CSV table of C-alpha atoms in Angstrom, one decimal:
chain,number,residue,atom,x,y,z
A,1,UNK,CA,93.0,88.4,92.7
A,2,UNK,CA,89.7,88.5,91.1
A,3,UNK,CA,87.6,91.5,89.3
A,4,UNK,CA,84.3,92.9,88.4
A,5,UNK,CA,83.9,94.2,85.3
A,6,UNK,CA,83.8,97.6,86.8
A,7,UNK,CA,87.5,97.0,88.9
A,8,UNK,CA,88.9,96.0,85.4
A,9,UNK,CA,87.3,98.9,83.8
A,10,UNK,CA,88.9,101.7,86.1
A,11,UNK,CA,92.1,99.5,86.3
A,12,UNK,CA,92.3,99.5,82.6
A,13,UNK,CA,91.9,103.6,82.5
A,14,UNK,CA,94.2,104.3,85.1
A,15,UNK,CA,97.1,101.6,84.0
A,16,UNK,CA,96.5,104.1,80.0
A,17,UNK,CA,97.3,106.6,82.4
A,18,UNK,CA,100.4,106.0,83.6
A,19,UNK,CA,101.9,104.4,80.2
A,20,UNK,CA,101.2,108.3,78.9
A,21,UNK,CA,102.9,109.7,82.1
A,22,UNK,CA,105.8,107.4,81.4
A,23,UNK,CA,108.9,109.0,80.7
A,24,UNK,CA,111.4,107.0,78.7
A,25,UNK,CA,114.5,108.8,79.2
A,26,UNK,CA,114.4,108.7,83.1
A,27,UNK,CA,116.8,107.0,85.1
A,28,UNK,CA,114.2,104.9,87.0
A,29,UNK,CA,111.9,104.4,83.4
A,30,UNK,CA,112.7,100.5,83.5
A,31,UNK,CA,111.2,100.7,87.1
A,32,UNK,CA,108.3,102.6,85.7
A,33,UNK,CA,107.5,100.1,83.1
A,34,UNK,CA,107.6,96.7,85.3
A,35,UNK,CA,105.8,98.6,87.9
A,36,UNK,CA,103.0,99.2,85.0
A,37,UNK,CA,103.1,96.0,84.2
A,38,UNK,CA,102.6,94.8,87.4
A,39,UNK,CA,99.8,97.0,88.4
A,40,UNK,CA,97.3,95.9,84.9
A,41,UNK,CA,98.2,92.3,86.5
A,42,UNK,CA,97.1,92.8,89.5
A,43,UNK,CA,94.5,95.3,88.9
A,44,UNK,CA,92.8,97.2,91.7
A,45,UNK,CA,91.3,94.9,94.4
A,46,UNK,CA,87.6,94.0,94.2
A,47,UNK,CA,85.2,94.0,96.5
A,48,UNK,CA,85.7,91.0,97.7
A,49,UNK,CA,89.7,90.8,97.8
A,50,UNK,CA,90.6,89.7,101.2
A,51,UNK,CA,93.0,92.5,101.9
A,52,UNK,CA,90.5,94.9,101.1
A,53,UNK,CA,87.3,93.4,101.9
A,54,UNK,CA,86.7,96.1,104.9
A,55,UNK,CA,88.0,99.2,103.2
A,56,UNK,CA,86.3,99.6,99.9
A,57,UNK,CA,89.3,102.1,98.1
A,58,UNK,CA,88.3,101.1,94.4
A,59,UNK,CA,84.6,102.3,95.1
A,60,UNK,CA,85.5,105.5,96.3
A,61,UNK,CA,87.5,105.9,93.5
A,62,UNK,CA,85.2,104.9,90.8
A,63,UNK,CA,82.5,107.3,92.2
A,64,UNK,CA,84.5,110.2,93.7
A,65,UNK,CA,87.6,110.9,91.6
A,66,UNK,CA,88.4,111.3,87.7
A,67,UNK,CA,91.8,110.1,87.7
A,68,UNK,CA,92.9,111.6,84.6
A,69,UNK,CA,92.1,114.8,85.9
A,70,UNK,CA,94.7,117.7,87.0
A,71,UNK,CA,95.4,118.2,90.2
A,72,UNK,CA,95.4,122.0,91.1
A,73,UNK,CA,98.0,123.9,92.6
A,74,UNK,CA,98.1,124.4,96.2
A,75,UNK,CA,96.7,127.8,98.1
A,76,UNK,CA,98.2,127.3,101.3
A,77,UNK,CA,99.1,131.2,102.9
A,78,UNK,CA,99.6,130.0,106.2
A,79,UNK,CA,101.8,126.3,106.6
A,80,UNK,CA,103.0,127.2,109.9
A,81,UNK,CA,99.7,127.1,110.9
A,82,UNK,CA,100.1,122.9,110.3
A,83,UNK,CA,103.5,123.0,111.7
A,84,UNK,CA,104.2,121.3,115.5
A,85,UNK,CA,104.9,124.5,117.9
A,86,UNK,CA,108.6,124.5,118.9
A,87,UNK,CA,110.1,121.5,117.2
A,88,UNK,CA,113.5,122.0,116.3
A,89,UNK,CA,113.2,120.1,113.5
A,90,UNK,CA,114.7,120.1,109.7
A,91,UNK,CA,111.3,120.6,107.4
A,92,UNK,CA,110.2,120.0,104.0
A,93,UNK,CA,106.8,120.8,103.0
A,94,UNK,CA,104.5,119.1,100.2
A,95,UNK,CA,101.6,120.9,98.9
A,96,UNK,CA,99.2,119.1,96.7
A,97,UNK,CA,102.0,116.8,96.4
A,98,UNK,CA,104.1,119.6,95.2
A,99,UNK,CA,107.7,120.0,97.1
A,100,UNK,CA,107.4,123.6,98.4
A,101,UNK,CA,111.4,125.1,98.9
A,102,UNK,CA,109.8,128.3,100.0
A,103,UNK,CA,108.0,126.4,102.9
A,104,UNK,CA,110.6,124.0,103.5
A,105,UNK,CA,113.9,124.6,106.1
A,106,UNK,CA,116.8,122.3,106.3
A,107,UNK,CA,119.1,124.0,108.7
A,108,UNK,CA,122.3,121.6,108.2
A,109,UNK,CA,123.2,119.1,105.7
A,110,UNK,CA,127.0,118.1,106.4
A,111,UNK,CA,126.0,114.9,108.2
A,112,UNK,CA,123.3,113.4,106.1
A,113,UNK,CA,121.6,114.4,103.0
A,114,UNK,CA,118.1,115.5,102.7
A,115,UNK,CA,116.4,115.9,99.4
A,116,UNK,CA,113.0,115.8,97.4
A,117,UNK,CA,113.4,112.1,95.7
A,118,UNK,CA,113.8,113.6,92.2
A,119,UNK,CA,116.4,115.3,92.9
A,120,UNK,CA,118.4,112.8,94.5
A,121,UNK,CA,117.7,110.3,91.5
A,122,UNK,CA,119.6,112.7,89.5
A,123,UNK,CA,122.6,113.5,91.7
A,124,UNK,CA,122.9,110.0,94.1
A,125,UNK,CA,121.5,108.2,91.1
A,126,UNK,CA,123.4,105.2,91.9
A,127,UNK,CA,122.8,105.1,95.5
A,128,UNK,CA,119.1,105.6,95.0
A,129,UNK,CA,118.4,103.1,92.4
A,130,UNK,CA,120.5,100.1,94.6
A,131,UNK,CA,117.2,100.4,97.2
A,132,UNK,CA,114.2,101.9,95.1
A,133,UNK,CA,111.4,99.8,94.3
A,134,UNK,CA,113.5,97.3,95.6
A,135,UNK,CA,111.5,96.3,98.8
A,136,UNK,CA,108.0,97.5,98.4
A,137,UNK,CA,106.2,94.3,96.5
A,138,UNK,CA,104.6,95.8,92.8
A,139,UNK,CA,103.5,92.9,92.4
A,140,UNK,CA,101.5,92.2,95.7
A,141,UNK,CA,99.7,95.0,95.8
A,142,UNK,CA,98.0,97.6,93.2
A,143,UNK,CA,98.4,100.8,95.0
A,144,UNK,CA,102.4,100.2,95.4
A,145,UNK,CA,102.9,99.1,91.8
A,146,UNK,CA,100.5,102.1,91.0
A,147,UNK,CA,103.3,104.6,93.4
A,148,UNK,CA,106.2,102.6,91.9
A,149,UNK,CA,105.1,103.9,88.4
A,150,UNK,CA,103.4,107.2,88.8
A,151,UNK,CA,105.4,108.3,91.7
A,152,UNK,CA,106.1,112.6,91.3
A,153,UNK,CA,107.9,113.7,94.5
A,154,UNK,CA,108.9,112.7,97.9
A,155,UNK,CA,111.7,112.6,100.3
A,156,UNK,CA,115.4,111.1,100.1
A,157,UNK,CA,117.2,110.6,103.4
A,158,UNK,CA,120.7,109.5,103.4
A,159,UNK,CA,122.6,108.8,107.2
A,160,UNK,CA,126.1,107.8,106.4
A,161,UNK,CA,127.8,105.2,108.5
A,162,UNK,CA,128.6,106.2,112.5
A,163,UNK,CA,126.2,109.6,112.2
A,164,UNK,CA,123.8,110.3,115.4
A,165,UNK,CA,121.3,112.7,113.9
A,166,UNK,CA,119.6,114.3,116.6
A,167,UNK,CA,117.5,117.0,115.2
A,168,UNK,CA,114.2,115.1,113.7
A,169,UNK,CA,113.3,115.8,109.9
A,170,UNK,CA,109.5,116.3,109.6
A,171,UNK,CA,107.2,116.1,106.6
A,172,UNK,CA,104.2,118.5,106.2
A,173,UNK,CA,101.8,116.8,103.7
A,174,UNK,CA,99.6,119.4,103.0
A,175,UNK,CA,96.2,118.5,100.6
A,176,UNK,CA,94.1,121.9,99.4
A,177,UNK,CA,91.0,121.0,98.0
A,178,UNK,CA,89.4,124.1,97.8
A,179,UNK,CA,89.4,123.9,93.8
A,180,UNK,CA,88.9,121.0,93.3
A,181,UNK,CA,89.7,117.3,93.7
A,182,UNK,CA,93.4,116.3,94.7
A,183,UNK,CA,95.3,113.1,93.7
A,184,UNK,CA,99.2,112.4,94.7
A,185,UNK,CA,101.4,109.7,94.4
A,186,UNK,CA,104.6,110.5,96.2
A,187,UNK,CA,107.6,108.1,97.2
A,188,UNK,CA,110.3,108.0,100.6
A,189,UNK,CA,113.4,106.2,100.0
A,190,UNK,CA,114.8,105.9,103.7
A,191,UNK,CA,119.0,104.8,104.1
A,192,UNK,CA,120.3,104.6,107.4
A,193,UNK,CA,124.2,103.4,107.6
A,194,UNK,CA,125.8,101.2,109.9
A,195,UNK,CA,125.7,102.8,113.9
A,196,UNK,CA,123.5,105.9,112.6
A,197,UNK,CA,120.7,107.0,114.2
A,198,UNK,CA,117.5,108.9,112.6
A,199,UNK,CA,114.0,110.4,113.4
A,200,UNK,CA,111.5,111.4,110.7
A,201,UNK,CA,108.0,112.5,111.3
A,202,UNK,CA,105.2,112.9,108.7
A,203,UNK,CA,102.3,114.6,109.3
A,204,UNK,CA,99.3,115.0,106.8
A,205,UNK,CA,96.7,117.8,106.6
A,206,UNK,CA,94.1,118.8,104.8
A,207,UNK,CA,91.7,121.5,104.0
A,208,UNK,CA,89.2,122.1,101.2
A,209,UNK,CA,85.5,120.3,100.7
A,210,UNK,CA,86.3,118.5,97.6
A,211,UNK,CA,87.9,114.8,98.1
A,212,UNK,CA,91.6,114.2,97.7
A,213,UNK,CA,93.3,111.1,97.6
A,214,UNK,CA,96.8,110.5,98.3
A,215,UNK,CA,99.0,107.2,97.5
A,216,UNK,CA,102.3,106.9,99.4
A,217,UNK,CA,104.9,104.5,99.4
A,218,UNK,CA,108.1,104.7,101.7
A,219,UNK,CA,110.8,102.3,102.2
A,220,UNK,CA,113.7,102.4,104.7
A,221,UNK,CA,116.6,99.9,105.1
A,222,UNK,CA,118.5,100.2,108.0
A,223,UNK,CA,122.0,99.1,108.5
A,224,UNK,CA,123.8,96.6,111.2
A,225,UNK,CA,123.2,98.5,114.9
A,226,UNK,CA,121.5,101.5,113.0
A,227,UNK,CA,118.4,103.1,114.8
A,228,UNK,CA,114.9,104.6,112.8
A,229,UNK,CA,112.3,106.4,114.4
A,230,UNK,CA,109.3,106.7,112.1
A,231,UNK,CA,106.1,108.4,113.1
A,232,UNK,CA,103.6,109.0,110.8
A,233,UNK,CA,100.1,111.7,112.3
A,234,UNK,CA,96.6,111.7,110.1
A,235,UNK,CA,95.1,114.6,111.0
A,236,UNK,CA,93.3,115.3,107.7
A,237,UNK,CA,89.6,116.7,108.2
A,238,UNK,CA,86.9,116.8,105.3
A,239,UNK,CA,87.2,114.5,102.3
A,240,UNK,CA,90.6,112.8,102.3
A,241,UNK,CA,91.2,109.2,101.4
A,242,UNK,CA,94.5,107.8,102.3
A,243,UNK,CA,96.8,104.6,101.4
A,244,UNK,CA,100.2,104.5,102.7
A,245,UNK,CA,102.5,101.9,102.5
A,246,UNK,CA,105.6,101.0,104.4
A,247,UNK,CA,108.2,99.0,104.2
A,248,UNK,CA,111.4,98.4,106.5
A,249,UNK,CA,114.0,96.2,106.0
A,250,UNK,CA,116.7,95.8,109.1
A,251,UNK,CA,120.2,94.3,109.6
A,252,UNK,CA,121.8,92.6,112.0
A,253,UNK,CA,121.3,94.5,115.8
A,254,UNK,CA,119.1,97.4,114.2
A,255,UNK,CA,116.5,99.1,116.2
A,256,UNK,CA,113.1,100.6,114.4
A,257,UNK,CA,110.4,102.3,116.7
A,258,UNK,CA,107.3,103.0,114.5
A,259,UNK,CA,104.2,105.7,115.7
A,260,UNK,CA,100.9,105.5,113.5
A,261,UNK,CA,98.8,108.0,115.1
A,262,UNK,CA,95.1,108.2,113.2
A,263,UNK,CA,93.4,110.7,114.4
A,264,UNK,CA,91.1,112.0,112.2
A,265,UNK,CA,90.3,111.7,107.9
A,266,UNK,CA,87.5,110.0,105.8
A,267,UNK,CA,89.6,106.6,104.4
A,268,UNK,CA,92.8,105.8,106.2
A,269,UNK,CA,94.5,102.8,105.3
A,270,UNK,CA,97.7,101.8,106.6
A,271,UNK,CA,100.0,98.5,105.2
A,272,UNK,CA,103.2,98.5,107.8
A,273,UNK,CA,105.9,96.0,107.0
A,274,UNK,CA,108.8,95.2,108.9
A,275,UNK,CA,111.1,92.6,107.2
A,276,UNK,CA,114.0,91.4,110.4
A,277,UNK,CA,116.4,89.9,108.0
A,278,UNK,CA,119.1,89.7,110.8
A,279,UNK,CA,120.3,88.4,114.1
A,280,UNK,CA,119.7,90.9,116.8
A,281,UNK,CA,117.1,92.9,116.1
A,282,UNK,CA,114.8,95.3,118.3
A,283,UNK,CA,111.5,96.7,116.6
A,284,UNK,CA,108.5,98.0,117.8
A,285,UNK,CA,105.6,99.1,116.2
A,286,UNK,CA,102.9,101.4,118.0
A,287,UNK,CA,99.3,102.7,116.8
A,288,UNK,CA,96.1,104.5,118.2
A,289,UNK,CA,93.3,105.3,116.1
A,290,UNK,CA,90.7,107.2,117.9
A,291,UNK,CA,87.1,107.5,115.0
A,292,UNK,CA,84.0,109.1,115.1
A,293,UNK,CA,81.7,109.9,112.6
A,294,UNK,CA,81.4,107.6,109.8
A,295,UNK,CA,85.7,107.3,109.6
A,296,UNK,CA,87.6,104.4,108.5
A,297,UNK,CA,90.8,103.3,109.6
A,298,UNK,CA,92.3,100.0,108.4
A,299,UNK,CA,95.5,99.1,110.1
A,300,UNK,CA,97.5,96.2,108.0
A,301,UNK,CA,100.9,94.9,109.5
A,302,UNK,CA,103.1,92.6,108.9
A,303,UNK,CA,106.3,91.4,110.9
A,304,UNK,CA,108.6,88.8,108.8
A,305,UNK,CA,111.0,87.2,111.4
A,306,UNK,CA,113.9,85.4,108.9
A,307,UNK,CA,116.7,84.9,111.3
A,308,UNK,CA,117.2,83.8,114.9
A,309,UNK,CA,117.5,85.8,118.0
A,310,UNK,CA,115.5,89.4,117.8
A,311,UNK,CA,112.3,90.4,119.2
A,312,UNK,CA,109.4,92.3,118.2
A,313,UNK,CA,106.6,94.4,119.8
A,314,UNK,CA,103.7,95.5,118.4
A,315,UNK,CA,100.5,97.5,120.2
A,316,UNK,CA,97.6,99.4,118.2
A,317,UNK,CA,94.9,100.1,120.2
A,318,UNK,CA,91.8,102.3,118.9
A,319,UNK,CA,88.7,104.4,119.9
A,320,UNK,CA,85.3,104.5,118.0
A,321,UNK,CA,82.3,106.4,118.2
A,322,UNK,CA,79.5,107.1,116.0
A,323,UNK,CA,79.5,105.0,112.7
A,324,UNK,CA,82.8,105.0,112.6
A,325,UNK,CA,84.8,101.8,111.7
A,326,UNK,CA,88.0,100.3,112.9
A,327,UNK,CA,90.1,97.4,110.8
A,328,UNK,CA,93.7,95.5,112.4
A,329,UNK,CA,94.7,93.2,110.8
A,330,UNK,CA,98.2,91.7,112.0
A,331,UNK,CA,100.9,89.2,110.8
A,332,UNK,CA,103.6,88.1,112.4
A,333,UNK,CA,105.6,85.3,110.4
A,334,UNK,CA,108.7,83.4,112.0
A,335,UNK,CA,110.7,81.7,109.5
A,336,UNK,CA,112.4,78.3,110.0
A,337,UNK,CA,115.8,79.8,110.9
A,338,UNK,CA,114.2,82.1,112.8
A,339,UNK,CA,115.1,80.4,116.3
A,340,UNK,CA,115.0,82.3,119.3
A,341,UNK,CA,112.0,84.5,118.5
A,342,UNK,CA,110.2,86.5,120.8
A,343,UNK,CA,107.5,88.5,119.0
A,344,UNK,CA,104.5,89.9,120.5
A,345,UNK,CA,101.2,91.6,119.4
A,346,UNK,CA,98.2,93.2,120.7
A,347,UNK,CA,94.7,95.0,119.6
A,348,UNK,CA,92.5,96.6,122.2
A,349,UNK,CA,89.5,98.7,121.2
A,350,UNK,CA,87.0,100.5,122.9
A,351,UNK,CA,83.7,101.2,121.3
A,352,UNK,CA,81.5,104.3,122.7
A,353,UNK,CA,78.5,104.0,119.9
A,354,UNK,CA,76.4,100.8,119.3
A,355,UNK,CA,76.8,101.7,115.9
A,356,UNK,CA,80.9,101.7,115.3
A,357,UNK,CA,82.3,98.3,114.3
A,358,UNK,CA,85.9,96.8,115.0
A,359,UNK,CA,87.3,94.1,112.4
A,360,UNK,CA,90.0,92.6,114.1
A,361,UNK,CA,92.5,89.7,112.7
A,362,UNK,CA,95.6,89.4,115.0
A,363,UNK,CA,97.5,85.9,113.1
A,364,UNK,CA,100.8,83.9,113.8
A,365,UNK,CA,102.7,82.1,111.3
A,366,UNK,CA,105.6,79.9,112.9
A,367,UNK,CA,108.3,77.2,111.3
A,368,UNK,CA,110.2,77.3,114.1
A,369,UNK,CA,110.2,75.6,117.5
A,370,UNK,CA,112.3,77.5,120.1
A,371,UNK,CA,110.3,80.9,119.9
A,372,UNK,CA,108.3,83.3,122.0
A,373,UNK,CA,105.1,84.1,120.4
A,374,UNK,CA,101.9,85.8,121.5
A,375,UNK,CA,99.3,87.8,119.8
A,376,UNK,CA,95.8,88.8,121.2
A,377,UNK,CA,92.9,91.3,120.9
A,378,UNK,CA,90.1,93.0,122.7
A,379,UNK,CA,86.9,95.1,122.3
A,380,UNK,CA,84.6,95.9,124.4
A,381,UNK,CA,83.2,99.7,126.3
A,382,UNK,CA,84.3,101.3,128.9
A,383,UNK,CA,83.9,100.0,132.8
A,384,UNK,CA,81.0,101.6,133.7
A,385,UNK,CA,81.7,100.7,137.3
A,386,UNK,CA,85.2,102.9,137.0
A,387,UNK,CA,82.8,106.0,135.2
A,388,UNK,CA,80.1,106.0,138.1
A,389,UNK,CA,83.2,106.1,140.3
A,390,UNK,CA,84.5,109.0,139.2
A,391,UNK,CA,80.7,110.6,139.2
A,392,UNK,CA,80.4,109.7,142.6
A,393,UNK,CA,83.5,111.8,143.3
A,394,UNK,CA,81.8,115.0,142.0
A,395,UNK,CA,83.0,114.6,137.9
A,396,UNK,CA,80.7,114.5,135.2
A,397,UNK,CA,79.8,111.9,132.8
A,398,UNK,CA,81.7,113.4,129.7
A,399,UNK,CA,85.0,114.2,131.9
A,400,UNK,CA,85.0,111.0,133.4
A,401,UNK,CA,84.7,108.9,130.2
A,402,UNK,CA,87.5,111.4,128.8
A,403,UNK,CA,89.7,110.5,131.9
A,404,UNK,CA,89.1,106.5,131.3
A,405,UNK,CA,89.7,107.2,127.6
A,406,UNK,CA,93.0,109.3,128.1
A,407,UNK,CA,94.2,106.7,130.3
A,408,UNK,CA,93.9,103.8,127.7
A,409,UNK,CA,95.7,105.9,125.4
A,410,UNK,CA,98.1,106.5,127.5
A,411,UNK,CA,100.5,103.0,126.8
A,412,UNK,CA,100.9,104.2,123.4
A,413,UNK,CA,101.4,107.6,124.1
A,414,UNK,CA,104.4,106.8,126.7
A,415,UNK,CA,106.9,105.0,124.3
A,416,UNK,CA,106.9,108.8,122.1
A,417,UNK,CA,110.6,109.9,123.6
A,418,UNK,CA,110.9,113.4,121.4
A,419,UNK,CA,109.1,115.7,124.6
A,420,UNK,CA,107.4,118.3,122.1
A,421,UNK,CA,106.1,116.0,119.6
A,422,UNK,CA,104.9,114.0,122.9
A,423,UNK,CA,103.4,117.5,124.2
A,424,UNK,CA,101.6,118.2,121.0
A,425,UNK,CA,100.5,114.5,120.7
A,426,UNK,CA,98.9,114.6,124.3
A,427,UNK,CA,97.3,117.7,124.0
A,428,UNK,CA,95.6,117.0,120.5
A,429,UNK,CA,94.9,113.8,122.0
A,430,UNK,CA,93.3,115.0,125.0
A,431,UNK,CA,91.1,117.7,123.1
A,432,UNK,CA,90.0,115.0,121.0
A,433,UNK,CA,88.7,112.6,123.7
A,434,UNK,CA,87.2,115.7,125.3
A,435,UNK,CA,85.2,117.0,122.4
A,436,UNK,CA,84.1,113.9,120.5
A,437,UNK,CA,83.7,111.8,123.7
């Protein structure tokens, strides 16, 4: 990957940075290091790296952050006033990218384990270093290598083996900015056993006018005939910049249902991989993006297919108004063993402003020859035939582009099975397309 002079220049301060924040004596130090290592060789992407070509993250940060400075502790009085209304749900809260026990509620711990990463490096040491930093590539991208080394807090999950959890566990990421700017690197290490079942929610917040920047990695490795739910809701308003970066790996017969919901926030930039390393597999992958203003959202996903017989789904569609700008960019690779492939993926966007812009790259990559493979996009407005039909029936402009809108939504919103976060999505969702729209 090339450089400017500038690129080198801030990757050169922040890679200084993390070799002082590198602590020697810590179990995941070796980790650290390579992770260091990996990140000055790669170095933050330029402006014209391909990945990042539409979502300029080392500009921002060269003009709106000083990375070596502190990050101030958290003033949030009222969390509940982020929390989803009436989900039963086990919590933990993050503040500033600060784990919050006072916040946080985890009602029953006798069939999994829930803990801040940290902590479970020093008490499931083993267990956590067999899958950290062991799936998310350092050395393919700068901002996980940057999270591999410089990583502070975060969530451990463990589901043993035959364990149905059916009360969700639900992340508050909570960003103050009120005194100032706000970095965070924190870390998930998802482990689902053999015929387990999970569902974890993250949802990210924000309040404060100063910019905050938060870079997440999680990664989740699900067992033979094991079940994740993932669902991930940017809600942030004001100045918040965003890379996250996830990273599945399934077994034989495993089912993963994934929800990226972006919905409001300055930079959002989402890399979703799912590698199907097995026979058997069921995944699907769902996101909406709905933009105004002068938002970006860049939606990167990748779907590796290694072995024969499992099928994946994918649909992200999104919404833009005003200056706002959409990215998808979608891989699907089937592997030469990989007979007996189906895989699928769409992109459909509609655009409300002449001025929003949609950069959309839907690609297949096949080396095998019995497979099922289709990928496609769309963008375009909405039917104004459909809108003056709804005028002519005595509804106005605004509600009758909100109805069209809610309606195309509506195919993502559908496959969320949990009833109250589905309640809170649609509602948010329908105030949204109501006020902006």
């Amino acid at each position: 990957m090339s450089a400017t002079v500038t690129d080198n220049t801030i990757t050169s301060e922040l890679a200084a940075l993390l070799d002082k924040q590198l602590v020697a004596t810590a179990s995941d130090a070796t980790l650290r290091k390579d992770a260091t290592a990996a990140f000055r060789a790669v170095g933050l992407p330029a402006a014209k790296a391909e990945e990042y070509r539409f979502t300029p993250v080392t500009r921002i940060l060269e003009k709106q952050f000083s990375l070596s400075q502190p990050t101030p502790a958290g003033q949030v009085s009222r969390v509940k006033d982020y929390a989803i209304a009436g989900l039963e749900a086990d919590s933990l809260v993050f503040i500033n990218g600060v784990f919050s026990p006072a916040d946080s509620r985890i009602q029953d711990t006798t069939a999994l384990t829930i803990l801040p990463l940290q902590d479970a490096l020093a008490t499931h040491t083993a267990l956590v270093l067999k899958h950290l930093g062991q799936y998310a590539d350092t050395a393919a991208d700068a901002f996980t290598a940057w999270n591999t080394a410089a990583w502070t807090t975060g969530l451990f999950v463990h589901v043993p083996d035959n364990k149905i959890i059916e009360r969700p566990i639900i992340l508050y990421h909570l960003h103050d900015a009120s005194q100032g700017q706000v970095v965070t690197a924190t870390r998930n290490l998802i482990v689902v056993g053999r015929n387990a079942e999970v569902t974890i929610l993250e949802k990210y917040d924000s309040t404060g006018a100063s910019p905050s920047f938060s870079n997440q990695v999680t990664e989740a490795v699900v067992a033979e005939n094991a079940g994740l739910n993932l669902y991930s809701i940017q809600h942030d308003a004001g100045q918040r910049y965003q890379v996250g970066t996830i990273r599945i790996q399934q077994a034989n017969y495993s089912r993963v249902n994934t929800f990226t919901f972006t919905l409001n926030g300055k930079l959002v930039r989402n890399n979703l991989q799912l590698v199907l390393d097995g026979e058997g597999i069921e995944s699907h992958m769902y996101g909406l993006y709905l933009l105004t203003g002068d938002t970006l959202a860049d939606n990167h996903t990748v779907v590796d297919h290694r072995k024969p017989n499992s099928f994946s789904n994918e649909l992200y569609k999104g919404v833009m108004d005003g200056t706002s700008r959409g990215v998808f960019n979608g891989k699907i690779y089937v592997r030469p063993q990989a007979q007996k492939t189906n895989a699928f993926q769409a992109n459909r966007n509609i655009l409300l402003s002449p001025t929003a812009i949609v950069n959309t790259k839907p690609q297949l990559e096949i080396w095998a020859d019995d497979v099922k493979c289709s990928h496609g996009c769309t963008s375009g407005q909405l039917d104004e035939e459909a809108v003056f039909y709804l005028r002519s029936r005595g509804i106005d402009k605004l509600s009758a582009q909100a109805m069209m809108l809610y309606a195309f939504t509506g195919e993502v919103l559908t496959n969320v099975k949990n009833p109250v976060v589905k309640e809170y999505l649609d509602n948010l969702i329908s105030q949204r397309l109501h006020k902006n729209f």
